[in-house]
């Protein structure tokens, strides 16, 4: 199914989880999306396949980074008039604490969206939003 069709269907039903499942990497790590009004929360459920440190256990940093990247891309894609996957120009992640083996949540804030470039801030947390596990800044090419 084409991305245009998926996005149109998601906008009609206000259920963007179909869009997330259309992205192979997002589907592999188990991402999902909940849209309530203008709020969009991405979820990375606790999954044994995503563990990087079995001693703690903790989520692999690459999985957490991929979750952040996909969240930013999908969030911008939801806002675009012309559906076209944004390309990552720059992604800077600050890992603030270990992402333990539990559900993780991400919220994106668009700081600026021009015709060609979007700047997105991402916050990832597990227990409390006030205690982030990671923060990130992404610059995405829109066309």
PDB file of N, CA and C in Angstrom, residues 98-137:
ATOM      1  N   UNK A  98      19.846   5.042  31.914  1.00  0.00           N
ATOM      2  CA  UNK A  98      19.608   3.753  31.263  1.00  0.00           C
ATOM      3  C   UNK A  98      18.119   3.579  30.979  1.00  0.00           C
ATOM      4  N   UNK A  99      17.821   3.151  29.774  1.00  0.00           N
ATOM      5  CA  UNK A  99      16.446   2.823  29.423  1.00  0.00           C
ATOM      6  C   UNK A  99      16.173   1.411  29.897  1.00  0.00           C
ATOM      7  N   UNK A 100      15.589   1.288  31.065  1.00  0.00           N
ATOM      8  CA  UNK A 100      15.366  -0.021  31.670  1.00  0.00           C
ATOM      9  C   UNK A 100      14.321  -0.821  30.897  1.00  0.00           C
ATOM     10  N   UNK A 101      14.217  -2.096  31.233  1.00  0.00           N
ATOM     11  CA  UNK A 101      13.303  -3.001  30.544  1.00  0.00           C
ATOM     12  C   UNK A 101      11.860  -2.730  30.974  1.00  0.00           C
ATOM     13  N   UNK A 102      11.304  -1.689  30.398  1.00  0.00           N
ATOM     14  CA  UNK A 102       9.897  -1.328  30.600  1.00  0.00           C
ATOM     15  C   UNK A 102       9.464  -0.482  29.408  1.00  0.00           C
ATOM     16  N   UNK A 103       8.188  -0.199  29.323  1.00  0.00           N
ATOM     17  CA  UNK A 103       7.682   0.604  28.209  1.00  0.00           C
ATOM     18  C   UNK A 103       8.327   1.984  28.212  1.00  0.00           C
ATOM     19  N   UNK A 104       8.616   2.469  26.997  1.00  0.00           N
ATOM     20  CA  UNK A 104       9.175   3.816  26.830  1.00  0.00           C
ATOM     21  C   UNK A 104       8.205   4.631  25.979  1.00  0.00           C
ATOM     22  N   UNK A 105       8.191   5.926  26.224  1.00  0.00           N
ATOM     23  CA  UNK A 105       7.273   6.820  25.524  1.00  0.00           C
ATOM     24  C   UNK A 105       8.049   7.999  24.952  1.00  0.00           C
ATOM     25  N   UNK A 106       7.620   8.480  23.785  1.00  0.00           N
ATOM     26  CA  UNK A 106       8.274   9.628  23.158  1.00  0.00           C
ATOM     27  C   UNK A 106       7.233  10.654  22.745  1.00  0.00           C
ATOM     28  N   UNK A 107       7.597  11.914  22.959  1.00  0.00           N
ATOM     29  CA  UNK A 107       6.757  13.023  22.511  1.00  0.00           C
ATOM     30  C   UNK A 107       7.637  13.968  21.711  1.00  0.00           C
ATOM     31  N   UNK A 108       7.134  14.363  20.555  1.00  0.00           N
ATOM     32  CA  UNK A 108       7.880  15.253  19.664  1.00  0.00           C
ATOM     33  C   UNK A 108       7.277  16.652  19.693  1.00  0.00           C
ATOM     34  N   UNK A 109       8.154  17.640  19.593  1.00  0.00           N
ATOM     35  CA  UNK A 109       7.733  19.030  19.492  1.00  0.00           C
ATOM     36  C   UNK A 109       8.401  19.622  18.261  1.00  0.00           C
ATOM     37  N   UNK A 110       7.597  20.140  17.350  1.00  0.00           N
ATOM     38  CA  UNK A 110       8.149  20.777  16.155  1.00  0.00           C
ATOM     39  C   UNK A 110       8.548  22.192  16.537  1.00  0.00           C
ATOM     40  N   UNK A 111       9.844  22.456  16.486  1.00  0.00           N
ATOM     41  CA  UNK A 111      10.353  23.780  16.835  1.00  0.00           C
ATOM     42  C   UNK A 111      10.248  24.734  15.657  1.00  0.00           C
ATOM     43  N   UNK A 112      10.443  24.187  14.459  1.00  0.00           N
ATOM     44  CA  UNK A 112      10.313  24.989  13.240  1.00  0.00           C
ATOM     45  C   UNK A 112      10.075  24.043  12.078  1.00  0.00           C
ATOM     46  N   UNK A 113       9.122  24.412  11.229  1.00  0.00           N
ATOM     47  CA  UNK A 113       8.859  23.623  10.029  1.00  0.00           C
ATOM     48  C   UNK A 113       8.747  24.575   8.860  1.00  0.00           C
ATOM     49  N   UNK A 114       9.783  24.570   8.037  1.00  0.00           N
ATOM     50  CA  UNK A 114       9.796  25.418   6.859  1.00  0.00           C
ATOM     51  C   UNK A 114       9.365  24.629   5.636  1.00  0.00           C
ATOM     52  N   UNK A 115       9.702  25.158   4.464  1.00  0.00           N
ATOM     53  CA  UNK A 115       9.359  24.454   3.227  1.00  0.00           C
ATOM     54  C   UNK A 115      10.278  23.268   2.981  1.00  0.00           C
ATOM     55  N   UNK A 116      11.554  23.402   3.428  1.00  0.00           N
ATOM     56  CA  UNK A 116      12.530  22.350   3.134  1.00  0.00           C
ATOM     57  C   UNK A 116      13.072  21.624   4.354  1.00  0.00           C
ATOM     58  N   UNK A 117      13.130  22.290   5.491  1.00  0.00           N
ATOM     59  CA  UNK A 117      13.736  21.714   6.697  1.00  0.00           C
ATOM     60  C   UNK A 117      12.766  21.813   7.874  1.00  0.00           C
ATOM     61  N   UNK A 118      12.749  20.762   8.683  1.00  0.00           N
ATOM     62  CA  UNK A 118      11.988  20.781   9.941  1.00  0.00           C
ATOM     63  C   UNK A 118      12.953  20.514  11.085  1.00  0.00           C
ATOM     64  N   UNK A 119      12.741  21.201  12.193  1.00  0.00           N
ATOM     65  CA  UNK A 119      13.539  21.013  13.402  1.00  0.00           C
ATOM     66  C   UNK A 119      12.601  20.460  14.469  1.00  0.00           C
ATOM     67  N   UNK A 120      12.954  19.283  14.997  1.00  0.00           N
ATOM     68  CA  UNK A 120      12.083  18.582  15.941  1.00  0.00           C
ATOM     69  C   UNK A 120      12.850  18.255  17.216  1.00  0.00           C
ATOM     70  N   UNK A 121      12.192  18.450  18.344  1.00  0.00           N
ATOM     71  CA  UNK A 121      12.738  18.062  19.642  1.00  0.00           C
ATOM     72  C   UNK A 121      11.970  16.826  20.106  1.00  0.00           C
ATOM     73  N   UNK A 122      12.696  15.839  20.649  1.00  0.00           N
ATOM     74  CA  UNK A 122      12.069  14.596  21.103  1.00  0.00           C
ATOM     75  C   UNK A 122      12.463  14.342  22.554  1.00  0.00           C
ATOM     76  N   UNK A 123      11.488  13.983  23.373  1.00  0.00           N
ATOM     77  CA  UNK A 123      11.739  13.618  24.772  1.00  0.00           C
ATOM     78  C   UNK A 123      11.236  12.193  24.967  1.00  0.00           C
ATOM     79  N   UNK A 124      12.097  11.337  25.548  1.00  0.00           N
ATOM     80  CA  UNK A 124      11.735   9.945  25.820  1.00  0.00           C
ATOM     81  C   UNK A 124      11.754   9.720  27.323  1.00  0.00           C
ATOM     82  N   UNK A 125      10.701   9.101  27.841  1.00  0.00           N
ATOM     83  CA  UNK A 125      10.634   8.803  29.271  1.00  0.00           C
ATOM     84  C   UNK A 125      10.044   7.413  29.465  1.00  0.00           C
ATOM     85  N   UNK A 126      10.153   6.926  30.701  1.00  0.00           N
ATOM     86  CA  UNK A 126       9.576   5.624  31.035  1.00  0.00           C
ATOM     87  C   UNK A 126       8.529   5.747  32.139  1.00  0.00           C
ATOM     88  N   UNK A 127       8.932   6.090  33.332  1.00  0.00           N
ATOM     89  CA  UNK A 127       7.974   6.186  34.445  1.00  0.00           C
ATOM     90  C   UNK A 127       7.273   7.536  34.485  1.00  0.00           C
ATOM     91  N   UNK A 128       8.078   8.597  34.497  1.00  0.00           N
ATOM     92  CA  UNK A 128       7.542   9.954  34.591  1.00  0.00           C
ATOM     93  C   UNK A 128       8.098  10.810  33.464  1.00  0.00           C
ATOM     94  N   UNK A 129       7.234  11.611  32.887  1.00  0.00           N
ATOM     95  CA  UNK A 129       7.653  12.504  31.808  1.00  0.00           C
ATOM     96  C   UNK A 129       8.700  13.503  32.303  1.00  0.00           C
ATOM     97  N   UNK A 130       8.640  13.825  33.596  1.00  0.00           N
ATOM     98  CA  UNK A 130       9.578  14.787  34.190  1.00  0.00           C
ATOM     99  C   UNK A 130      10.971  14.188  34.381  1.00  0.00           C
ATOM    100  N   UNK A 131      11.105  12.875  34.196  1.00  0.00           N
ATOM    101  CA  UNK A 131      12.392  12.190  34.338  1.00  0.00           C
ATOM    102  C   UNK A 131      12.754  11.509  33.019  1.00  0.00           C
ATOM    103  N   UNK A 132      13.194  12.289  32.018  1.00  0.00           N
ATOM    104  CA  UNK A 132      13.477  11.706  30.707  1.00  0.00           C
ATOM    105  C   UNK A 132      14.675  10.751  30.725  1.00  0.00           C
ATOM    106  N   UNK A 133      14.577   9.741  29.882  1.00  0.00           N
ATOM    107  CA  UNK A 133      15.654   8.780  29.668  1.00  0.00           C
ATOM    108  C   UNK A 133      16.599   9.334  28.606  1.00  0.00           C
ATOM    109  N   UNK A 134      16.024  10.051  27.628  1.00  0.00           N
ATOM    110  CA  UNK A 134      16.813  10.641  26.543  1.00  0.00           C
ATOM    111  C   UNK A 134      16.073  11.846  25.970  1.00  0.00           C
ATOM    112  N   UNK A 135      16.855  12.763  25.426  1.00  0.00           N
ATOM    113  CA  UNK A 135      16.298  13.884  24.669  1.00  0.00           C
ATOM    114  C   UNK A 135      17.053  13.942  23.349  1.00  0.00           C
ATOM    115  N   UNK A 136      16.428  14.527  22.347  1.00  0.00           N
ATOM    116  CA  UNK A 136      17.079  14.590  21.038  1.00  0.00           C
ATOM    117  C   UNK A 136      16.611  15.809  20.261  1.00  0.00           C
ATOM    118  N   UNK A 137      17.445  16.187  19.306  1.00  0.00           N
ATOM    119  CA  UNK A 137      17.123  17.231  18.347  1.00  0.00           C
ATOM    120  C   UNK A 137      17.361  16.657  16.953  1.00  0.00           C
TER     121      UNK A 137
END
